Short mmCIF file of C-alpha atoms and ligand atoms in Angstrom, two decimals:
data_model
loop_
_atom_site.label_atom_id
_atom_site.label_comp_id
_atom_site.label_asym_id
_atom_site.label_seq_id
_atom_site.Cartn_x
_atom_site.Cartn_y
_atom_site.Cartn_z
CA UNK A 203 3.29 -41.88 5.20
CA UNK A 204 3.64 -41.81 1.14
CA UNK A 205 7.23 -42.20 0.45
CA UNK A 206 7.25 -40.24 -2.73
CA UNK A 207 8.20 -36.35 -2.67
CA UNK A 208 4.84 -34.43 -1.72
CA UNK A 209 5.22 -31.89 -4.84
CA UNK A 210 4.89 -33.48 -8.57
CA UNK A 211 5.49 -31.19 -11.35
CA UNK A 212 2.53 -31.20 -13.82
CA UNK A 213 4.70 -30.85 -16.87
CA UNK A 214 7.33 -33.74 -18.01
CA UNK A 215 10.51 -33.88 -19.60
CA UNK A 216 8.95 -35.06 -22.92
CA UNK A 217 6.01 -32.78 -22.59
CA UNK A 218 8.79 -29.59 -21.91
CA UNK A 219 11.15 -31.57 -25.01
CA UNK A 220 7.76 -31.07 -27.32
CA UNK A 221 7.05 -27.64 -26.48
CA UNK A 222 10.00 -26.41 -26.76
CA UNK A 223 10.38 -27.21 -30.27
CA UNK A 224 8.09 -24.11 -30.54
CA UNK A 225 8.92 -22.02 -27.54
CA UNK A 226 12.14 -21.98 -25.96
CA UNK A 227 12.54 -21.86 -22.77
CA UNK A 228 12.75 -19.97 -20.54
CA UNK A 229 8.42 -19.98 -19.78
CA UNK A 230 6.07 -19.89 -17.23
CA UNK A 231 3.30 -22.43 -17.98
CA UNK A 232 0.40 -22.64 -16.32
CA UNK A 233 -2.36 -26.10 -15.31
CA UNK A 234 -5.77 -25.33 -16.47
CA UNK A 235 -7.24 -27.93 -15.25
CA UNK A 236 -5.59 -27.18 -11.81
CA UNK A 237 -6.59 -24.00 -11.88
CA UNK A 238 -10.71 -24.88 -12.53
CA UNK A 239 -10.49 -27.81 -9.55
CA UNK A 240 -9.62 -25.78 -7.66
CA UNK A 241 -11.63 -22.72 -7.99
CA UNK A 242 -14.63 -25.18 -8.18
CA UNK A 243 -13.43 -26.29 -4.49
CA UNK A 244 -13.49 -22.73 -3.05
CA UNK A 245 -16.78 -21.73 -4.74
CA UNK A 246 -17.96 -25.62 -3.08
CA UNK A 247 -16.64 -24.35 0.19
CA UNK A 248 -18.19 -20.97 0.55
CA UNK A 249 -21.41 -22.43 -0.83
CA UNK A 250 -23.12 -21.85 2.21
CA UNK A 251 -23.57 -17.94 1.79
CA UNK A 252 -26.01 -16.96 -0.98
CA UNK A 253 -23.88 -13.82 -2.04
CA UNK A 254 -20.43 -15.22 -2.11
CA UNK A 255 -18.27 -14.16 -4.37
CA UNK A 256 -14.29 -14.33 -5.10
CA UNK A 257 -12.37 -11.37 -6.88
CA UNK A 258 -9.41 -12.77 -8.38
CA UNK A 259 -6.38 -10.66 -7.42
CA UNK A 260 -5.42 -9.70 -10.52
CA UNK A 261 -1.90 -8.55 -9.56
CA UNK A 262 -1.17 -11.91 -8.94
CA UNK A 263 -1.43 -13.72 -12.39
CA UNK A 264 -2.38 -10.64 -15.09
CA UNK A 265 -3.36 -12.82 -17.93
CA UNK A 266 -6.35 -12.39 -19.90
CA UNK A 267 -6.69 -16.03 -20.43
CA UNK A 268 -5.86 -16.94 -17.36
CA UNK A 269 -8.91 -14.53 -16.16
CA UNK A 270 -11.07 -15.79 -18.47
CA UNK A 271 -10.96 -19.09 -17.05
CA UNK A 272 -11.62 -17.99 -13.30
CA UNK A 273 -14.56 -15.40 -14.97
CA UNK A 274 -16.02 -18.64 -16.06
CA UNK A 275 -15.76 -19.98 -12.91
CA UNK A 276 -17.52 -17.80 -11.64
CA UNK A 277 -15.18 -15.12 -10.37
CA UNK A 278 -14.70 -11.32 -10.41
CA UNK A 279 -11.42 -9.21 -10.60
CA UNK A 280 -10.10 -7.43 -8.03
CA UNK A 281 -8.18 -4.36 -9.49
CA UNK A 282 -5.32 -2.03 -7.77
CA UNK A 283 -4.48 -0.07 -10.71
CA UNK A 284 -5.64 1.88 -13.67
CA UNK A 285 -4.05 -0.84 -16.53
CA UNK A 286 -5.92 -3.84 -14.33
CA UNK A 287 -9.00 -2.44 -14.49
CA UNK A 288 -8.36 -2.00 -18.50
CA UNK A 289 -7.60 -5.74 -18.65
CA UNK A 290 -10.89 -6.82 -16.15
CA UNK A 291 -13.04 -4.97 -18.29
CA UNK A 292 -11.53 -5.37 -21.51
CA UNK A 293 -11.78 -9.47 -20.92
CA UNK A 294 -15.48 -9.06 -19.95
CA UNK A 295 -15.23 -8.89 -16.49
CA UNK A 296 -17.38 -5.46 -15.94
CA UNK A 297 -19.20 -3.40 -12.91
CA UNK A 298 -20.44 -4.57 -9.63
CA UNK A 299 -17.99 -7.93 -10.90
CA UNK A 300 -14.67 -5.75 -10.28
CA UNK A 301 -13.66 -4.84 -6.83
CA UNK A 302 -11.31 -1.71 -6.49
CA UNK A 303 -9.15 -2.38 -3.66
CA UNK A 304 -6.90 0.39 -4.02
CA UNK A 305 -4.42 2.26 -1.80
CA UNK A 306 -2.58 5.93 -2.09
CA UNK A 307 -4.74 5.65 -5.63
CA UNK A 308 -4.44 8.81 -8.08
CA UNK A 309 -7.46 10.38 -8.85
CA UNK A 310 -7.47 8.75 -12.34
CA UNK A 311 -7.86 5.09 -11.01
CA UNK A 312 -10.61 6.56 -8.76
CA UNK A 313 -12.12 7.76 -12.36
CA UNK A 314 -11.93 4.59 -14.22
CA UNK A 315 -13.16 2.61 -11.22
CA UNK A 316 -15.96 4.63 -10.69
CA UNK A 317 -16.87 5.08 -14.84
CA UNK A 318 -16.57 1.61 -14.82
CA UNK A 319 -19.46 0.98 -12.05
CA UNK A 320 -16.59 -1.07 -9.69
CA UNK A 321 -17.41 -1.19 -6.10
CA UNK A 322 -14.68 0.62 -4.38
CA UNK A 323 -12.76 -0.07 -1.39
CA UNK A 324 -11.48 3.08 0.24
CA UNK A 325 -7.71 2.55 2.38
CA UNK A 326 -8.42 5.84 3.92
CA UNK A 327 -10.76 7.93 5.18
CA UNK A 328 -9.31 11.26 3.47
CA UNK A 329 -10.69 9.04 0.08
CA UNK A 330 -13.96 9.98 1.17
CA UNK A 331 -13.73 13.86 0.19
CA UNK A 332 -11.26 13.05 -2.79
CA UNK A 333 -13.44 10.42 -3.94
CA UNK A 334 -16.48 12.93 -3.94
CA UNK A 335 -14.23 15.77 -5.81
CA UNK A 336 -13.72 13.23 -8.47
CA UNK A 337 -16.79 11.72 -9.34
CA UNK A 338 -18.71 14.81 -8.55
CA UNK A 339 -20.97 12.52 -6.06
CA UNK A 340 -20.25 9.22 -4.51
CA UNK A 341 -21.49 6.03 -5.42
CA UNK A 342 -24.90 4.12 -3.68
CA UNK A 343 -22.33 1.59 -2.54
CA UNK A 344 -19.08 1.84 -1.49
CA UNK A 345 -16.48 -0.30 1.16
CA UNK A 346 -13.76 0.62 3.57
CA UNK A 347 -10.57 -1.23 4.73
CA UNK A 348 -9.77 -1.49 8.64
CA UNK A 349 -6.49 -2.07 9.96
CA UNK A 350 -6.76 -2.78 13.50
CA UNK A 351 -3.38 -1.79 14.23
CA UNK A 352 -0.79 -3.92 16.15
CA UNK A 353 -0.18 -7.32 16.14
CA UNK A 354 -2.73 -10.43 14.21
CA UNK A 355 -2.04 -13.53 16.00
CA UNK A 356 -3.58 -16.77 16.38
CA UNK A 357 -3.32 -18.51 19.72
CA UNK A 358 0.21 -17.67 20.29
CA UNK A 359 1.53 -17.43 16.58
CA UNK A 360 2.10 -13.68 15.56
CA UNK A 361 1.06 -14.11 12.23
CA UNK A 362 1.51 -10.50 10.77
CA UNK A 363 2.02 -6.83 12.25
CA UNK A 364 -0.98 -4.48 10.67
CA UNK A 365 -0.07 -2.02 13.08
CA UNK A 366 3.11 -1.72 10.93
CA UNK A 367 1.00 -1.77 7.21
CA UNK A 368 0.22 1.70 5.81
CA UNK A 369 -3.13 -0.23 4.92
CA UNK A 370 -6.86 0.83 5.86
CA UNK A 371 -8.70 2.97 8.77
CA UNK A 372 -8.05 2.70 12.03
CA UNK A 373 -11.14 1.25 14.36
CA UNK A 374 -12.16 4.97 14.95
CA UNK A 375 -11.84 6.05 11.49
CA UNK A 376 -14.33 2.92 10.49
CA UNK A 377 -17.27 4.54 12.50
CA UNK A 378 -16.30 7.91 11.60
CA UNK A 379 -15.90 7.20 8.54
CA UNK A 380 -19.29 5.58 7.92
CA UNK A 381 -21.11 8.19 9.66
CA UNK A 382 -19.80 10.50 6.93
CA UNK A 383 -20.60 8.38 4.34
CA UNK A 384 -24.12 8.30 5.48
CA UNK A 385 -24.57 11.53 5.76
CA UNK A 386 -23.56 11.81 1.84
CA UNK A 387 -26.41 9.44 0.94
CA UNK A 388 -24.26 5.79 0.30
CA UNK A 389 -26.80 3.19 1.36
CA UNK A 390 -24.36 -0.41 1.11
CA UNK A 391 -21.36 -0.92 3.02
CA UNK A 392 -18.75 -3.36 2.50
CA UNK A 393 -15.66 -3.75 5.50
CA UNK A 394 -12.52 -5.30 4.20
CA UNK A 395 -9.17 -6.62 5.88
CA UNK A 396 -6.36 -7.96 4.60
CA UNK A 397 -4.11 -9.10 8.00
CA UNK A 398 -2.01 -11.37 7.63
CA UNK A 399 0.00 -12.72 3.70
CA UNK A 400 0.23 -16.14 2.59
CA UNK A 401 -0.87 -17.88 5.67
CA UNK A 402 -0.67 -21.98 5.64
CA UNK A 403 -3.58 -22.59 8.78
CA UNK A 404 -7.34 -23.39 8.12
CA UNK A 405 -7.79 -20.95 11.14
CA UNK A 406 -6.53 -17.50 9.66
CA UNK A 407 -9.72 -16.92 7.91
CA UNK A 408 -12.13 -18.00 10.24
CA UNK A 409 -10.35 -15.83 12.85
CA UNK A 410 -10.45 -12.51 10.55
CA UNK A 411 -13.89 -13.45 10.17
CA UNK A 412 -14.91 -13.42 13.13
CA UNK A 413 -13.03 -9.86 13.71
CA UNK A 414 -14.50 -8.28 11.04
CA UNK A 415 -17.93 -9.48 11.68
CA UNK A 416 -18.19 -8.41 15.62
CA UNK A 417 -16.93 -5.23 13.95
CA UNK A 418 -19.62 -5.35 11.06
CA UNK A 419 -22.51 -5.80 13.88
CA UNK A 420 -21.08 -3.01 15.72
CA UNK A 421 -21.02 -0.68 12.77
CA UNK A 422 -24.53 -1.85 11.80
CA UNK A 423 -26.15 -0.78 15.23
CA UNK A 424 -24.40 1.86 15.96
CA UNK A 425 -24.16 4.06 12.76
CA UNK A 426 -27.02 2.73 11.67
CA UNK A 427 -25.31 1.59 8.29
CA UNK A 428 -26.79 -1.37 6.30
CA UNK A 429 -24.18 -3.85 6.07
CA UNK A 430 -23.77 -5.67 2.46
CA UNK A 431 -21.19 -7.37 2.31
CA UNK A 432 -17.71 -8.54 4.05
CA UNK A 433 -14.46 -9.11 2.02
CA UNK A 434 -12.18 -11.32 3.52
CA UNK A 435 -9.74 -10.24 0.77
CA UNK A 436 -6.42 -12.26 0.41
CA UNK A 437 -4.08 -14.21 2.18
CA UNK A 438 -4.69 -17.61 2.17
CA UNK A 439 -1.50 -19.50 1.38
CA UNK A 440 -0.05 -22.13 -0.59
CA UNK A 441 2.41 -24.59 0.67
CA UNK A 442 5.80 -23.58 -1.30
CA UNK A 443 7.53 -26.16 0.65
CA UNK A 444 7.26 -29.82 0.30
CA UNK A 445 6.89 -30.26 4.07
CA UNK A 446 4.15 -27.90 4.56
CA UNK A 447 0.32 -29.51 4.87
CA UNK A 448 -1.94 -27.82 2.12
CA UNK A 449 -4.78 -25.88 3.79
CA UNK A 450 -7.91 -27.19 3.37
CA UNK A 451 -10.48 -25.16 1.43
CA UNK A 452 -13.64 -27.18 3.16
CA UNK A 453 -12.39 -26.71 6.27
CA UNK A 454 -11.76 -22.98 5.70
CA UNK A 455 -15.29 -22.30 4.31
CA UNK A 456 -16.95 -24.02 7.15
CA UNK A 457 -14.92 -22.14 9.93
CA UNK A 458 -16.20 -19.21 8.13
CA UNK A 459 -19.32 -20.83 8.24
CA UNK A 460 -19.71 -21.43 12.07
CA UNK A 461 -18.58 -17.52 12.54
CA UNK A 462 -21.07 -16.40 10.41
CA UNK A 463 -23.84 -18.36 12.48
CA UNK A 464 -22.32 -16.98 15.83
CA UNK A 465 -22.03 -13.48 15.23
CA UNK A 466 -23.88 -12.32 12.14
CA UNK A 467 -27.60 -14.89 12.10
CA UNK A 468 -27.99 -13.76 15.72
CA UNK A 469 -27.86 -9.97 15.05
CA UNK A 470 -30.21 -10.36 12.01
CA UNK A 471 -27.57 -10.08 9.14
CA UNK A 472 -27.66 -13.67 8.14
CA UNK A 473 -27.92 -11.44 4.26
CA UNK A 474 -24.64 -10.24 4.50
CA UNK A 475 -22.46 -11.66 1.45
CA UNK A 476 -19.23 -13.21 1.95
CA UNK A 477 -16.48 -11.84 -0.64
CA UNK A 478 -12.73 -12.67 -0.76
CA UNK A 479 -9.93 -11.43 -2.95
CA UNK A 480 -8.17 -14.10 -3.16
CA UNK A 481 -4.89 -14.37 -5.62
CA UNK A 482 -1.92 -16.89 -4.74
CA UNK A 483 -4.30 -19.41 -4.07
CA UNK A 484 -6.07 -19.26 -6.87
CA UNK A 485 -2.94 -19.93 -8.98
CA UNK A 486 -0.08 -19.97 -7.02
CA UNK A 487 0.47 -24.35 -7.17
CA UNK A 488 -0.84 -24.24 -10.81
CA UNK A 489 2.20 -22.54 -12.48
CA UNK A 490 5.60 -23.73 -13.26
CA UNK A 491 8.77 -21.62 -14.52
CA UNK A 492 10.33 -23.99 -16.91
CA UNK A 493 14.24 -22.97 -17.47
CA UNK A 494 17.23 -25.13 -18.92
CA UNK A 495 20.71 -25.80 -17.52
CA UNK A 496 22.67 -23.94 -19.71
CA UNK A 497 26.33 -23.69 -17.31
CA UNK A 498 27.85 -26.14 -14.76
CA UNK A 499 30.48 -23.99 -12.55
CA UNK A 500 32.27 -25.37 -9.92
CA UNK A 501 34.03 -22.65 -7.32
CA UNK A 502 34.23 -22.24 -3.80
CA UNK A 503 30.53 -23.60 -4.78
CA UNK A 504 28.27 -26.12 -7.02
CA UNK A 505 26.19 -23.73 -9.44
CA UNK A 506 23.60 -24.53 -11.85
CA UNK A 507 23.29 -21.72 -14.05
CA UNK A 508 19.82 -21.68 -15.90
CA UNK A 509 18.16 -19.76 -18.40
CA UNK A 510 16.06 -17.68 -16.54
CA UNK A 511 17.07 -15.35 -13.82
CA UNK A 512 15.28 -13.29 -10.99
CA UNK A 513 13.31 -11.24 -13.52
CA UNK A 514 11.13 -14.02 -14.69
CA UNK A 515 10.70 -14.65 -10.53
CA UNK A 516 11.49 -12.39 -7.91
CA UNK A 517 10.22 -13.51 -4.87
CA UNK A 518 13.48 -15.66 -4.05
CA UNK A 519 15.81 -12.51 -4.60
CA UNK A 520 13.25 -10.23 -2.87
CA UNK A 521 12.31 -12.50 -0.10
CA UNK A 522 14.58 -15.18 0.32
CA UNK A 523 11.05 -17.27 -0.88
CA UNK A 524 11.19 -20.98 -1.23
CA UNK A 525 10.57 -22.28 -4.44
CA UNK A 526 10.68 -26.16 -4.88
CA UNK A 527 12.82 -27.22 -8.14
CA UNK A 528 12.14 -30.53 -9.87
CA UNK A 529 14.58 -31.48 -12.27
CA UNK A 530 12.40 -33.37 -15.07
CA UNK A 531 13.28 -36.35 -15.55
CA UNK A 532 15.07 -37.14 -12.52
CA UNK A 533 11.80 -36.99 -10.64
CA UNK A 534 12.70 -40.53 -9.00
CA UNK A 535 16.73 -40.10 -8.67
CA UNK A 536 18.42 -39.69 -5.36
CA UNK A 537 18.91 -35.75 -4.31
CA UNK A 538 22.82 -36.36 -3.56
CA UNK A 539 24.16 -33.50 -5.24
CA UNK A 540 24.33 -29.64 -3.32
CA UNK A 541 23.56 -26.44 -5.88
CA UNK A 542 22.42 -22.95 -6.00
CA UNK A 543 20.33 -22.41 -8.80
CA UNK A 544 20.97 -19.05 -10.26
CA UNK A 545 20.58 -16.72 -12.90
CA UNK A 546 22.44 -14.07 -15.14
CA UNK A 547 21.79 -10.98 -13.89
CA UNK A 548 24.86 -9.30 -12.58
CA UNK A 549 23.18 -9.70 -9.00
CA UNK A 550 24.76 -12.02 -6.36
CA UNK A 551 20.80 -12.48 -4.94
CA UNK A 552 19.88 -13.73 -8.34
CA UNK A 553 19.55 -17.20 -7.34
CA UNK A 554 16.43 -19.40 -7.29
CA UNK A 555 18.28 -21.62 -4.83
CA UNK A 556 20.53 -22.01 -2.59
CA UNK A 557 22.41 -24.74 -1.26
CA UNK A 558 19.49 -27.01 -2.74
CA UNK A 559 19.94 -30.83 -2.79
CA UNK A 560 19.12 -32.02 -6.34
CA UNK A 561 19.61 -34.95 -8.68
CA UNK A 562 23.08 -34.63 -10.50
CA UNK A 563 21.92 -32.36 -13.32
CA UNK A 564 23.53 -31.71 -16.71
CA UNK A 565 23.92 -28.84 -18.79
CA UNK A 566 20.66 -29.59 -20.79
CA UNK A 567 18.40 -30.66 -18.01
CA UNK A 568 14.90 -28.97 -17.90
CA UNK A 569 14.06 -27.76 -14.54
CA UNK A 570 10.74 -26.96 -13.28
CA UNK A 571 10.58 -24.26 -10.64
CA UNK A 572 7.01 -24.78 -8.94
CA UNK A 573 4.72 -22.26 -7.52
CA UNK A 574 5.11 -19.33 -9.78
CA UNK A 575 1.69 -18.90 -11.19
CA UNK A 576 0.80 -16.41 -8.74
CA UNK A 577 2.78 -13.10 -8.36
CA UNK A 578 5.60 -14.66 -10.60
CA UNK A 579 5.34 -13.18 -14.03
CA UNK A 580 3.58 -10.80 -12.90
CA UNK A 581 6.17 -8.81 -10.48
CA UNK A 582 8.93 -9.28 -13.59
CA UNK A 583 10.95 -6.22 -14.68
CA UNK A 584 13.56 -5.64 -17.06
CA UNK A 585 16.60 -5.31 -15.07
CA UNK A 586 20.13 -5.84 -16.98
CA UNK A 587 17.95 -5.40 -20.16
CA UNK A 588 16.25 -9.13 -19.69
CA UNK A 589 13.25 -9.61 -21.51
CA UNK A 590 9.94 -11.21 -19.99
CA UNK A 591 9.28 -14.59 -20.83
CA UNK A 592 6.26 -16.16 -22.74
CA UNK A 593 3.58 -17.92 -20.63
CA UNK A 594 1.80 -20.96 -22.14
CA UNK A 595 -1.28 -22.46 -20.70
CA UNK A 596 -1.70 -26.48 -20.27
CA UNK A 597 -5.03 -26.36 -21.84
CA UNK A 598 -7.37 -29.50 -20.05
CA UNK A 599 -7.05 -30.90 -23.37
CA UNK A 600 -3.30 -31.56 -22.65
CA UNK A 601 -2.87 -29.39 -25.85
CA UNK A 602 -0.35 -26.17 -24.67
CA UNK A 603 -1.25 -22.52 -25.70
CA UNK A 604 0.92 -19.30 -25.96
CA UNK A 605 -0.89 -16.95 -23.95
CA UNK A 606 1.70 -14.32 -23.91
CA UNK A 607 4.69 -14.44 -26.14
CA UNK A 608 7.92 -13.61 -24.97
CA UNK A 609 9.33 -10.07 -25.13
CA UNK A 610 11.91 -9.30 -27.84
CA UNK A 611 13.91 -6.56 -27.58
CA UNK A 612 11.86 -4.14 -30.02
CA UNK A 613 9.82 -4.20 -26.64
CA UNK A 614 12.31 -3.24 -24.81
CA UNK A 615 12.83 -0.47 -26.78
CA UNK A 616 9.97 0.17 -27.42
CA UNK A 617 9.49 3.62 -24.99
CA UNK A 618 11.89 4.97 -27.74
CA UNK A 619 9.59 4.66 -30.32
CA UNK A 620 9.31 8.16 -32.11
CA UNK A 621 13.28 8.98 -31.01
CA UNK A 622 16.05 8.91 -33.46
CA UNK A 623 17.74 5.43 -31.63
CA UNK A 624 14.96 3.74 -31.95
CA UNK A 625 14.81 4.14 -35.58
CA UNK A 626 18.63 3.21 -35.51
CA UNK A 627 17.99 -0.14 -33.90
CA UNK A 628 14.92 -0.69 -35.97
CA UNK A 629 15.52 0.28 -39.41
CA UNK A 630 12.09 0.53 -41.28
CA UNK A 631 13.54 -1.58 -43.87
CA UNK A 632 14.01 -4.39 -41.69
CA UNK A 633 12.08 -3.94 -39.14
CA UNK A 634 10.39 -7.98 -39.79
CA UNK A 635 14.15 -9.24 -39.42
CA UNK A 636 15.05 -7.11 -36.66
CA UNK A 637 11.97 -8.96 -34.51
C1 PLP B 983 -2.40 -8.71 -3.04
C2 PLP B 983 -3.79 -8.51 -2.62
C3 PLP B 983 -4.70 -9.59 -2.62
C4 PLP B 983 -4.30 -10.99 -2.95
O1 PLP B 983 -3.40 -11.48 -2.03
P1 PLP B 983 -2.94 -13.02 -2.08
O2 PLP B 983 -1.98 -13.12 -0.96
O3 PLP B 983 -2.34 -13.25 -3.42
O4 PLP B 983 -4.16 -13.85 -1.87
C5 PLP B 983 -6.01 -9.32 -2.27
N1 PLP B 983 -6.42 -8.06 -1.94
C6 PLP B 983 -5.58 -7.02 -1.93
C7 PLP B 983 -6.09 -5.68 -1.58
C8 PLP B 983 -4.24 -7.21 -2.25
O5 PLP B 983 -3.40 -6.16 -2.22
#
């Protein structure tokens, strides 16, 4: 076994010292060459299948930049909401190339999808009617989600309870469903499932696979509906924690692979594309928040308290999520010292960490929290009046690019725009100081 820690930030102290001469910190920064490995290893894995395709989830990492790299890679968008499919299209990524997976969706996102010639995935089978009302006529192709209802497991792991998601059609409402659908002329059919979140295994996707093909054959002979294409949407995982084994992408595509052959070849639908949606893999590891120790307080506790807080990332404050810490520079000293990591909002979940055995770290210290390029930024808010941070981009060059600057508090303000205290606050005069 390597003796060194499994997880290696991709930034370093004197990189962080250097770029923060420009931007301060806090920032979420992001590996571009990371990123394009990586993608390059999926599309490698799921080579096999002529029509593969992966939508990037674009809730996960919203960043036009950050999309433009996977678009030239090869990838689509997967949308959920009216402003993502403004961002897909407005960076390029148009039509049959966006996938609306969508659920409880207003009629207006079912507008924009459809004016913008995305394939849609309906959650429910009432979406067929209000679908039709909408667009007047429904699209040539169009895809539905199945939930099977109660538990996904895997051997003897319970992986996930569906039968507890508000997600998708029941089994029923799948052949239903497409029975209807034929009957209003659409000629492609897409099945989708999304079962089970963030799952470290090289089995979870050849087991939904499998699922949703038997169900994809059964569909196929007995409504009579030609099959196009099957999206194993999201939920392959990333290993947070330095103890977990990475899955591996080869492995993943060729369990796929084998399933395909069993189920699909034999019935004659060796045609049938392979899509996925996938979004924390696809940039979960490559992203680092980079904060600085700004308060040492010693109570009934240790604390470190850093620069950025639970609105730059949630997912330890909303899930109790594991995020690993490297303190840069320090990447080789002893972890003898216990802290929780927190932030300043007036929250007592606000911490990044908890009881989390570090170096000894100063006030000063740069601390990388890993992980966050995926559903990071991206599920920030403003709470206690915190601005969102800036998010660079480790270009492969090594060269670092602002690819969002960081809110000021104009922003914040900015809904008041037009309203007497906004004008107070931002004084036309000096409105270029005020920013
Ligand atoms: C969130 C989401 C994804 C991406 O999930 P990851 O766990 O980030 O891979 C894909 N499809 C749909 C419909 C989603 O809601």
């Amino acid at each position: 076994m390597d003796s060194m820690p499994k997880k290696k930030a991709f930034v370093t102290r004197e990189l962080v010292e250097r770029i923060t001469e420009e931007y301060p910190t806090p920032f979420h920064i992001y590996d571009e060459r990371g990123i394009r490995e990586n993608v390059r290893a999926l599309r490698e894995a799921f080579s096999w299948n002529r029509g593969y395709k992966e939508f990037f989830a674009v809730k996960a990492a919203p960043n036009p930049f950050l999309m433009r790299i996977l678009q030239e890679e090869g990838c689509g968008c997967d949308c959920s909401s009216y402003t993502e499919l403004m961002l897909s299209d407005a960076v390029g990524v148009k039509g049959e190339d966006i996938m609306f997976s969508s659920n409880d969706t207003p009629a207006e996102e079912f507008g924009l999808a459809a004016a913008l010639g995305a394939t849609i995935n309906l959650d429910d089978i009432t979406h067929i009617e209000f679908l039709e009302k909408v667009m007047g006529r429904l699209p040539k192709t169009l895809s539905c989600r199945f939930n099977p209802g109660g538990y996904f497991s895997m051997g003897t792991d319970i992986m996930d309870n569906p039968g507890d998601a508000k997600y998708g059609f029941t089994e029923a409402q799948m052949f239903q469903g497409f029975r209807l659908l034929l009957d209003k002329g659409v000629e492609n059919f897409g099945i989708h499932a999304f079962l089970a979140s963030n799952t470290v295994t090289n089995e979870y996707y050849p087991e939904l696979a499998r699922q949703l093909f038997r169900l994809a054959v059964r569909l196929q002979e007995e409504t009579g509906a030609r099959i196009a294409f099957v999206n194993l949407s999201g939920g392959i995982g990333i290993p947070y924690r330095p103890d977990q084994e990475p899955n591996d992408i080869r492995a993943i595509g060729e369990g796929v692979r084998v399933a395909f052959e069993e189920i699909l070849v034999p019935a004659g639908m060796g045609d049938v594309a392979v899509y996925t949606e996938l979004g924390r893999f696809m940039t979960g590891p490559y992203g680092h928040l980079v904060t600085k120790v700004i308060h040492q307080k010693h109570i009934h506790k240790e604390y470190l308290g850093v620069d950025a807080c639970a609105v730059n990332l949630m997912r330890p404050a909303m899930y109790g999520a594991y995020h690993h810490i490297t303190v840069l520079g320090k990447e080789d000293a002893p972890c003898s010292h216990k802290y929780d990591v927190v932030g300043s909002l007036c929250e007592n979940n606000d911490k990044f960490a908890v009881d989390r055995m570090l170096p000894e770290t100063e006030i000063g210290d740069y601390i990388a929290i890993h992980d966050t390029g995926a559903h990071g930024f991206s599920m920030g808010y403003n709470y206690n009046g915190k601005l969102r941070s800036a998010e660079l981009l480790l270009c492969e060059d090594k060269t670092v690019r602002l690819i969002r600057r960081a809110e000021t508090p104009r922003d914040y303000f900015a809904t008041f725009d037009g309203f007497e205290i906004f004008d107070r606050l931002f004084p036309k005069e000096t409105s270029e100081e005020s920013q």
